[in-house]
Amino acid sequence: MRKRLKPLSSPTKDHRRMTLNSVELSIVKRKRANRKRVLKLQSLNYTCQKKSNNSGDDNNKQLHCREDPLKITVSLSSSSSSLGENVDGVVLSRETREEKHYGVVSVIGRRSEMEDAVRVELDFAVKGSKKFDFFGVYDGHGGAHVAGMCRERLHEVLVSELENNNNGDDDECEWEKILEGCFGKMDEEVRGNAAARTVGTTAVVGVVGEDEVVVANCGDCRAVLSRDGVPLALSTDHKRTDKDEFLILGSDGLWDVVSNQLACKVVKKCFHSQRNRLSNNKDLLNRGGSRSTAAAALLAELAMARGSRDNISVIV
């Protein structure tokens, strides 16, 4: 997905690395718009190490480093709050400067294992006269192995795809094709690793240029852009939701005589019937069969009653 932004006016590059030392961590509990209750917790200090690379003559570039303290406040929404907006999570407070900047925080939370991974590469790729920065967040599933592989390799695979994208225009990129190829090749690398066969990850990456932002995602990691105070979703979550009630798989012996709409209607009624009265296969239920089994049996019976002449297989 592409979003056009105003060109960045900053002539400098900014690299930050955050290290844990010790500043105050507090919970701000809001009950009314003009009232706050601050609960002091354990003290933590974060030091933000900033590296600014001043542009200019390539032969005279200077690298400046300094460490700035960074205040971190964790705000929790109050269930009884009448505020129009509640903000949860980690807030990074620092002075705004006319330069390219970013902040990264990754915490283990209440989990016993850290499976997330992040990657930031400024000026990771050049296409014609354009330079691009890379930002990636990976949420491992079943372990951190695949998320770690993506952290180390995905941006490099993307550079390779960019270099192979020869469309006759040095400045224009076929981003959809490039990112699909990148994700596909990264998936092939993971599949070839025996240690990753039972592990996976979701991913969201952002490629930021001077006048454009390109976002790609797989799974439920998300990218949100704030424009004039209005949040714009740049990605779509790929995940099951509460609206996804059930899944029906069937051979053409079912679908030749039963429409999609009718099949869903029959299964829904079967699920919502306390005694599964719509199914004649009561013996199966008495032997411990589930409502899903009853629904599958009912669809097969319906297909036969409608004159299906093929084999019928159904999974609900």
mmCIF file of C-alpha atoms in Angstrom:
data_model
loop_
_atom_site.group_PDB
_atom_site.id
_atom_site.type_symbol
_atom_site.label_atom_id
_atom_site.label_comp_id
_atom_site.label_asym_id
_atom_site.label_seq_id
_atom_site.Cartn_x
_atom_site.Cartn_y
_atom_site.Cartn_z
ATOM 1 C CA MET A 1 0.000 0.000 0.000
ATOM 2 C CA ARG A 2 1.343 3.428 -0.877
ATOM 3 C CA LYS A 3 0.695 6.693 0.899
ATOM 4 C CA ARG A 4 2.058 10.010 -0.340
ATOM 5 C CA LEU A 5 3.655 12.226 2.279
ATOM 6 C CA LYS A 6 5.295 15.628 2.186
ATOM 7 C CA PRO A 7 9.053 15.418 1.599
ATOM 8 C CA LEU A 8 11.190 15.313 4.709
ATOM 9 C CA SER A 9 13.051 18.584 5.150
ATOM 10 C CA SER A 10 15.781 17.154 7.331
ATOM 11 C CA PRO A 11 19.309 16.982 5.885
ATOM 12 C CA THR A 12 20.585 14.743 8.665
ATOM 13 C CA LYS A 13 20.392 11.100 9.592
ATOM 14 C CA ASP A 14 19.475 10.132 13.116
ATOM 15 C CA HIS A 15 20.281 6.770 14.687
ATOM 16 C CA ARG A 16 19.175 5.948 18.210
ATOM 17 C CA ARG A 17 19.944 2.957 20.347
ATOM 18 C CA MET A 18 18.127 2.571 23.648
ATOM 19 C CA THR A 19 19.802 1.014 26.668
ATOM 20 C CA LEU A 20 18.340 0.210 30.077
ATOM 21 C CA ASN A 21 19.767 2.015 33.075
ATOM 22 C CA SER A 22 17.202 3.783 35.384
ATOM 23 C CA VAL A 23 14.161 6.915 35.044
ATOM 24 C CA GLU A 24 10.831 6.862 36.640
ATOM 25 C CA LEU A 25 8.184 4.452 35.454
ATOM 26 C CA SER A 26 4.702 5.431 36.572
ATOM 27 C CA ILE A 27 1.105 4.470 35.959
ATOM 28 C CA VAL A 28 -1.174 7.389 35.223
ATOM 29 C CA LYS A 29 -4.759 6.556 36.106
ATOM 30 C CA ARG A 30 -7.250 9.113 34.827
ATOM 31 C CA LYS A 31 -10.666 9.343 36.480
ATOM 32 C CA ARG A 32 -11.790 12.752 35.255
ATOM 33 C CA ALA A 33 -10.535 15.185 32.648
ATOM 34 C CA ASN A 34 -8.965 17.425 35.281
ATOM 35 C CA ARG A 35 -7.844 14.752 37.732
ATOM 36 C CA LYS A 36 -4.952 12.321 37.658
ATOM 37 C CA ARG A 37 -3.717 9.737 40.091
ATOM 38 C CA VAL A 38 -0.122 8.715 39.660
ATOM 39 C CA LEU A 39 1.033 5.423 41.162
ATOM 40 C CA LYS A 40 4.776 5.111 41.580
ATOM 41 C CA LEU A 41 6.269 1.814 40.476
ATOM 42 C CA GLN A 42 9.785 0.502 40.228
ATOM 43 C CA SER A 43 12.349 2.946 38.934
ATOM 44 C CA LEU A 44 13.774 2.365 35.472
ATOM 45 C CA ASN A 45 16.188 4.497 33.527
ATOM 46 C CA TYR A 46 16.355 4.445 29.763
ATOM 47 C CA THR A 47 19.187 6.132 27.958
ATOM 48 C CA CYS A 48 18.618 7.037 24.346
ATOM 49 C CA GLN A 49 21.857 7.101 22.413
ATOM 50 C CA LYS A 50 21.542 9.389 19.436
ATOM 51 C CA LYS A 51 23.875 9.339 16.466
ATOM 52 C CA SER A 52 23.495 12.215 14.043
ATOM 53 C CA ASN A 53 25.243 11.989 10.707
ATOM 54 C CA ASN A 54 25.438 15.525 9.294
ATOM 55 C CA SER A 55 25.056 15.666 5.544
ATOM 56 C CA GLY A 56 27.280 17.668 3.287
ATOM 57 C CA ASP A 57 30.527 16.862 1.579
ATOM 58 C CA ASP A 58 30.978 13.090 1.811
ATOM 59 C CA ASN A 59 34.623 13.611 2.684
ATOM 60 C CA ASN A 60 33.804 15.907 5.598
ATOM 61 C CA LYS A 61 30.944 14.029 7.286
ATOM 62 C CA GLN A 62 31.105 14.075 11.063
ATOM 63 C CA LEU A 63 29.468 11.600 13.392
ATOM 64 C CA HIS A 64 28.149 13.081 16.623
ATOM 65 C CA CYS A 65 27.041 10.918 19.541
ATOM 66 C CA ARG A 66 25.383 11.905 22.772
ATOM 67 C CA GLU A 67 23.217 10.193 25.329
ATOM 68 C CA ASP A 68 19.934 11.765 26.385
ATOM 69 C CA PRO A 69 17.748 10.590 29.248
ATOM 70 C CA LEU A 70 14.341 9.445 28.045
ATOM 71 C CA LYS A 71 11.261 9.569 30.258
ATOM 72 C CA ILE A 72 8.879 6.643 29.851
ATOM 73 C CA THR A 73 5.319 6.786 31.172
ATOM 74 C CA VAL A 74 2.899 3.871 31.001
ATOM 75 C CA SER A 75 -0.694 5.129 30.875
ATOM 76 C CA LEU A 76 -3.600 2.826 31.700
ATOM 77 C CA SER A 77 -7.174 3.648 30.691
ATOM 78 C CA SER A 78 -9.681 3.830 33.524
ATOM 79 C CA SER A 79 -12.837 1.818 32.950
ATOM 80 C CA SER A 80 -14.884 4.572 34.590
ATOM 81 C CA SER A 81 -13.200 7.396 32.715
ATOM 82 C CA SER A 82 -15.333 9.938 30.916
ATOM 83 C CA LEU A 83 -12.470 11.138 28.772
ATOM 84 C CA GLY A 84 -13.001 11.252 25.051
ATOM 85 C CA GLU A 85 -9.711 9.480 24.382
ATOM 86 C CA ASN A 86 -7.565 7.084 26.400
ATOM 87 C CA VAL A 87 -4.047 6.194 25.326
ATOM 88 C CA ASP A 88 -2.520 2.933 26.505
ATOM 89 C CA GLY A 89 1.036 1.790 26.221
ATOM 90 C CA VAL A 90 4.445 3.360 26.271
ATOM 91 C CA VAL A 91 4.907 7.068 25.690
ATOM 92 C CA LEU A 92 8.325 8.342 24.755
ATOM 93 C CA SER A 93 8.824 11.994 25.704
ATOM 94 C CA ARG A 94 11.545 13.986 24.047
ATOM 95 C CA GLU A 95 12.190 17.302 22.346
ATOM 96 C CA THR A 96 11.046 17.615 18.732
ATOM 97 C CA ARG A 97 13.775 18.468 16.248
ATOM 98 C CA GLU A 98 13.845 19.196 12.560
ATOM 99 C CA GLU A 99 15.505 15.921 11.639
ATOM 100 C CA LYS A 100 14.765 12.328 10.763
ATOM 101 C CA HIS A 101 14.084 10.426 13.953
ATOM 102 C CA TYR A 102 12.481 7.291 15.334
ATOM 103 C CA GLY A 103 12.078 5.429 18.606
ATOM 104 C CA VAL A 104 12.032 1.694 19.279
ATOM 105 C CA VAL A 105 10.750 -0.139 22.348
ATOM 106 C CA SER A 106 10.308 -3.902 22.627
ATOM 107 C CA VAL A 107 9.337 -5.488 25.962
ATOM 108 C CA ILE A 108 8.562 -9.038 27.014
ATOM 109 C CA GLY A 109 5.353 -8.004 28.784
ATOM 110 C CA ARG A 110 3.616 -10.769 30.731
ATOM 111 C CA ARG A 111 4.919 -13.568 28.516
ATOM 112 C CA SER A 112 7.573 -15.997 29.714
ATOM 113 C CA GLU A 113 9.518 -15.738 26.448
ATOM 114 C CA MET A 114 10.342 -12.854 24.115
ATOM 115 C CA GLU A 115 9.189 -13.818 20.615
ATOM 116 C CA ASP A 116 9.020 -10.341 19.037
ATOM 117 C CA ALA A 117 11.815 -8.906 16.912
ATOM 118 C CA VAL A 118 12.352 -5.481 15.373
ATOM 119 C CA ARG A 119 14.702 -4.080 12.750
ATOM 120 C CA VAL A 120 15.496 -0.545 11.616
ATOM 121 C CA GLU A 121 17.865 0.237 8.743
ATOM 122 C CA LEU A 122 18.212 3.871 7.704
ATOM 123 C CA ASP A 123 19.174 4.433 4.060
ATOM 124 C CA PHE A 124 19.025 0.674 3.548
ATOM 125 C CA ALA A 125 18.374 0.996 -0.191
ATOM 126 C CA VAL A 126 18.823 3.463 -3.041
ATOM 127 C CA LYS A 127 16.698 3.512 -6.185
ATOM 128 C CA GLY A 128 17.810 6.099 -8.706
ATOM 129 C CA SER A 129 17.892 9.403 -6.835
ATOM 130 C CA LYS A 130 15.730 8.118 -3.982
ATOM 131 C CA LYS A 131 16.859 6.751 -0.640
ATOM 132 C CA PHE A 132 14.696 4.561 1.577
ATOM 133 C CA ASP A 133 14.595 3.629 5.246
ATOM 134 C CA PHE A 134 13.406 0.241 6.475
ATOM 135 C CA PHE A 135 11.345 -0.500 9.576
ATOM 136 C CA GLY A 136 10.141 -3.986 10.513
ATOM 137 C CA VAL A 137 8.226 -5.581 13.383
ATOM 138 C CA TYR A 138 7.982 -9.369 13.634
ATOM 139 C CA ASP A 139 5.762 -11.286 16.069
ATOM 140 C CA GLY A 140 6.980 -14.846 16.443
ATOM 141 C CA HIS A 141 4.591 -17.748 16.968
ATOM 142 C CA GLY A 142 5.682 -20.976 18.622
ATOM 143 C CA GLY A 143 9.083 -19.477 19.346
ATOM 144 C CA ALA A 144 11.379 -16.637 18.339
ATOM 145 C CA HIS A 145 13.374 -18.458 15.655
ATOM 146 C CA VAL A 146 11.522 -17.306 12.527
ATOM 147 C CA ALA A 147 11.074 -13.767 13.834
ATOM 148 C CA GLY A 148 14.832 -13.674 14.383
ATOM 149 C CA MET A 149 15.483 -14.940 10.858
ATOM 150 C CA CYS A 150 13.276 -12.195 9.439
ATOM 151 C CA ARG A 151 15.022 -9.583 11.564
ATOM 152 C CA GLU A 152 18.396 -10.621 10.163
ATOM 153 C CA ARG A 153 17.437 -11.298 6.551
ATOM 154 C CA LEU A 154 14.194 -9.769 5.303
ATOM 155 C CA HIS A 155 15.563 -6.270 4.658
ATOM 156 C CA GLU A 156 18.511 -7.802 2.781
ATOM 157 C CA VAL A 157 16.146 -9.865 0.640
ATOM 158 C CA LEU A 158 14.177 -6.685 -0.058
ATOM 159 C CA VAL A 159 17.323 -4.900 -1.243
ATOM 160 C CA SER A 160 17.971 -7.773 -3.646
ATOM 161 C CA GLU A 161 14.418 -7.552 -4.986
ATOM 162 C CA LEU A 162 14.794 -3.801 -5.491
ATOM 163 C CA GLU A 163 18.010 -4.266 -7.432
ATOM 164 C CA ASN A 164 16.344 -6.870 -9.659
ATOM 165 C CA ASN A 165 13.375 -4.613 -10.383
ATOM 166 C CA ASN A 166 14.304 -3.196 -13.768
ATOM 167 C CA ASN A 167 11.256 -1.390 -15.135
ATOM 168 C CA GLY A 168 13.086 1.224 -17.193
ATOM 169 C CA ASP A 169 12.574 3.981 -14.619
ATOM 170 C CA ASP A 170 15.314 4.385 -12.038
ATOM 171 C CA ASP A 171 13.068 6.308 -9.623
ATOM 172 C CA GLU A 172 9.844 4.300 -9.860
ATOM 173 C CA CYS A 173 9.353 0.980 -8.080
ATOM 174 C CA GLU A 174 6.759 -1.722 -8.598
ATOM 175 C CA TRP A 175 6.332 -2.039 -4.867
ATOM 176 C CA GLU A 176 3.586 -4.659 -4.865
ATOM 177 C CA LYS A 177 5.638 -6.992 -7.045
ATOM 178 C CA ILE A 178 8.832 -6.274 -5.108
ATOM 179 C CA LEU A 179 7.350 -6.899 -1.671
ATOM 180 C CA GLU A 180 5.451 -10.010 -2.747
ATOM 181 C CA GLY A 181 8.707 -11.394 -4.121
ATOM 182 C CA CYS A 182 10.541 -10.444 -0.937
ATOM 183 C CA PHE A 183 8.026 -12.122 1.354
ATOM 184 C CA GLY A 184 7.920 -15.191 -0.886
ATOM 185 C CA LYS A 185 11.699 -15.629 -0.902
ATOM 186 C CA MET A 186 11.901 -15.085 2.835
ATOM 187 C CA ASP A 187 9.273 -17.787 3.280
ATOM 188 C CA GLU A 188 11.348 -20.152 1.133
ATOM 189 C CA GLU A 189 14.401 -19.516 3.305
ATOM 190 C CA VAL A 190 12.402 -20.279 6.429
ATOM 191 C CA ARG A 191 10.951 -23.464 4.937
ATOM 192 C CA GLY A 192 14.472 -24.658 4.188
ATOM 193 C CA ASN A 193 15.465 -24.371 7.839
ATOM 194 C CA ALA A 194 14.645 -27.525 9.799
ATOM 195 C CA ALA A 195 14.549 -25.637 13.104
ATOM 196 C CA ALA A 196 11.740 -23.430 11.806
ATOM 197 C CA ARG A 197 9.320 -26.098 10.633
ATOM 198 C CA THR A 198 7.009 -25.771 13.628
ATOM 199 C CA VAL A 199 7.586 -22.052 14.187
ATOM 200 C CA GLY A 200 6.283 -18.986 12.386
ATOM 201 C CA THR A 201 5.944 -15.226 12.567
ATOM 202 C CA THR A 202 3.734 -12.381 11.505
ATOM 203 C CA ALA A 203 5.338 -9.304 9.991
ATOM 204 C CA VAL A 204 4.739 -5.685 9.120
ATOM 205 C CA VAL A 205 7.371 -3.653 7.300
ATOM 206 C CA GLY A 206 7.451 -0.015 6.317
ATOM 207 C CA VAL A 207 9.658 1.409 3.593
ATOM 208 C CA VAL A 208 9.888 5.174 3.985
ATOM 209 C CA GLY A 209 11.156 7.492 1.269
ATOM 210 C CA GLU A 210 11.200 11.262 0.967
ATOM 211 C CA ASP A 211 7.694 11.436 -0.483
ATOM 212 C CA GLU A 212 6.154 8.013 0.037
ATOM 213 C CA VAL A 213 5.508 5.281 2.564
ATOM 214 C CA VAL A 214 5.089 1.675 1.453
ATOM 215 C CA VAL A 215 3.692 -0.888 3.901
ATOM 216 C CA ALA A 216 3.379 -4.669 3.622
ATOM 217 C CA ASN A 217 2.130 -7.089 6.240
ATOM 218 C CA CYS A 218 1.462 -10.753 6.827
ATOM 219 C CA GLY A 219 -0.661 -11.665 9.839
ATOM 220 C CA ASP A 220 -1.946 -9.273 12.472
ATOM 221 C CA CYS A 221 0.984 -6.904 12.960
ATOM 222 C CA ARG A 222 -0.317 -3.463 12.021
ATOM 223 C CA ALA A 223 0.823 -0.114 10.598
ATOM 224 C CA VAL A 224 -1.048 3.110 11.423
ATOM 225 C CA LEU A 225 -0.249 6.555 10.027
ATOM 226 C CA SER A 226 -1.268 9.767 11.781
ATOM 227 C CA ARG A 227 -2.108 12.529 9.311
ATOM 228 C CA ASP A 228 -3.275 15.863 10.728
ATOM 229 C CA GLY A 229 -4.300 14.041 13.882
ATOM 230 C CA VAL A 230 -6.385 11.464 12.007
ATOM 231 C CA PRO A 231 -5.278 7.794 12.274
ATOM 232 C CA LEU A 232 -5.093 5.981 8.934
ATOM 233 C CA ALA A 233 -4.701 2.200 8.807
ATOM 234 C CA LEU A 234 -2.043 1.320 6.238
ATOM 235 C CA SER A 235 -2.439 -2.438 6.664
ATOM 236 C CA THR A 236 -5.191 -5.012 7.077
ATOM 237 C CA ASP A 237 -4.972 -7.616 9.835
ATOM 238 C CA HIS A 238 -4.945 -11.202 8.601
ATOM 239 C CA LYS A 239 -6.525 -13.097 11.463
ATOM 240 C CA ARG A 240 -9.590 -14.912 12.618
ATOM 241 C CA THR A 241 -12.178 -12.689 14.300
ATOM 242 C CA ASP A 242 -15.197 -13.312 16.482
ATOM 243 C CA LYS A 243 -17.322 -12.869 13.358
ATOM 244 C CA ASP A 244 -15.779 -15.995 11.851
ATOM 245 C CA GLU A 245 -18.250 -18.577 13.177
ATOM 246 C CA PHE A 246 -17.299 -21.748 11.333
ATOM 247 C CA LEU A 247 -15.582 -23.143 8.249
ATOM 248 C CA ILE A 248 -17.132 -25.670 5.852
ATOM 249 C CA LEU A 249 -14.995 -27.818 3.555
ATOM 250 C CA GLY A 250 -16.775 -30.114 1.150
ATOM 251 C CA SER A 251 -16.379 -32.109 -2.044
ATOM 252 C CA ASP A 252 -18.435 -31.321 -5.125
ATOM 253 C CA GLY A 253 -20.907 -33.993 -4.073
ATOM 254 C CA LEU A 254 -22.102 -31.387 -1.567
ATOM 255 C CA TRP A 255 -21.651 -28.178 -3.564
ATOM 256 C CA ASP A 256 -23.331 -29.549 -6.716
ATOM 257 C CA VAL A 257 -26.690 -29.482 -4.933
ATOM 258 C CA VAL A 258 -26.254 -27.180 -1.908
ATOM 259 C CA SER A 259 -25.485 -23.462 -2.240
ATOM 260 C CA ASN A 260 -22.986 -21.638 -0.038
ATOM 261 C CA GLN A 261 -25.755 -19.622 1.568
ATOM 262 C CA LEU A 262 -27.889 -22.680 2.351
ATOM 263 C CA ALA A 263 -24.948 -24.633 3.766
ATOM 264 C CA CYS A 264 -24.054 -21.798 6.156
ATOM 265 C CA LYS A 265 -27.688 -21.379 7.159
ATOM 266 C CA VAL A 266 -28.059 -25.100 7.941
ATOM 267 C CA VAL A 267 -24.864 -25.240 10.013
ATOM 268 C CA LYS A 268 -25.755 -22.088 11.941
ATOM 269 C CA LYS A 269 -29.183 -23.467 12.828
ATOM 270 C CA CYS A 270 -27.620 -26.753 13.857
ATOM 271 C CA PHE A 271 -25.139 -24.963 16.114
ATOM 272 C CA HIS A 272 -27.820 -22.852 17.739
ATOM 273 C CA SER A 273 -30.221 -25.738 18.334
ATOM 274 C CA GLN A 274 -29.803 -26.865 21.935
ATOM 275 C CA ARG A 275 -30.685 -30.457 21.213
ATOM 276 C CA ASN A 276 -29.498 -30.602 17.581
ATOM 277 C CA ARG A 277 -33.040 -31.503 16.551
ATOM 278 C CA LEU A 278 -32.215 -30.875 12.914
ATOM 279 C CA SER A 279 -29.995 -33.963 12.799
ATOM 280 C CA ASN A 280 -31.411 -37.481 12.533
ATOM 281 C CA ASN A 281 -28.056 -38.977 13.495
ATOM 282 C CA LYS A 282 -28.785 -39.077 17.234
ATOM 283 C CA ASP A 283 -26.785 -42.267 17.765
ATOM 284 C CA LEU A 284 -23.637 -40.408 16.765
ATOM 285 C CA LEU A 285 -24.395 -37.667 19.273
ATOM 286 C CA ASN A 286 -25.005 -40.233 22.018
ATOM 287 C CA ARG A 287 -21.553 -41.678 21.330
ATOM 288 C CA GLY A 288 -19.971 -38.321 22.084
ATOM 289 C CA GLY A 289 -20.168 -36.625 18.694
ATOM 290 C CA SER A 290 -19.955 -32.816 18.614
ATOM 291 C CA ARG A 291 -22.260 -30.239 17.096
ATOM 292 C CA SER A 292 -19.739 -29.887 14.298
ATOM 293 C CA THR A 293 -20.085 -33.597 13.544
ATOM 294 C CA ALA A 294 -23.872 -33.275 13.615
ATOM 295 C CA ALA A 295 -23.733 -30.312 11.237
ATOM 296 C CA ALA A 296 -21.456 -32.186 8.819
ATOM 297 C CA ALA A 297 -23.784 -35.212 8.920
ATOM 298 C CA LEU A 298 -26.784 -32.999 8.284
ATOM 299 C CA LEU A 299 -25.153 -31.407 5.228
ATOM 300 C CA ALA A 300 -24.337 -34.845 3.818
ATOM 301 C CA GLU A 301 -27.929 -35.975 4.407
ATOM 302 C CA LEU A 302 -29.215 -32.810 2.750
ATOM 303 C CA ALA A 303 -27.014 -33.379 -0.301
ATOM 304 C CA MET A 304 -28.284 -36.950 -0.679
ATOM 305 C CA ALA A 305 -31.888 -35.804 -0.263
ATOM 306 C CA ARG A 306 -31.324 -33.259 -3.035
ATOM 307 C CA GLY A 307 -30.192 -35.960 -5.431
ATOM 308 C CA SER A 308 -26.397 -35.703 -5.345
ATOM 309 C CA ARG A 309 -24.896 -38.417 -7.573
ATOM 310 C CA ASP A 310 -21.289 -38.090 -6.380
ATOM 311 C CA ASN A 311 -19.329 -39.021 -3.287
ATOM 312 C CA ILE A 312 -19.985 -36.582 -0.459
ATOM 313 C CA SER A 313 -17.350 -35.501 2.054
ATOM 314 C CA VAL A 314 -17.864 -32.665 4.525
ATOM 315 C CA ILE A 315 -15.795 -31.082 7.293
ATOM 316 C CA VAL A 316 -17.275 -28.411 9.582
#
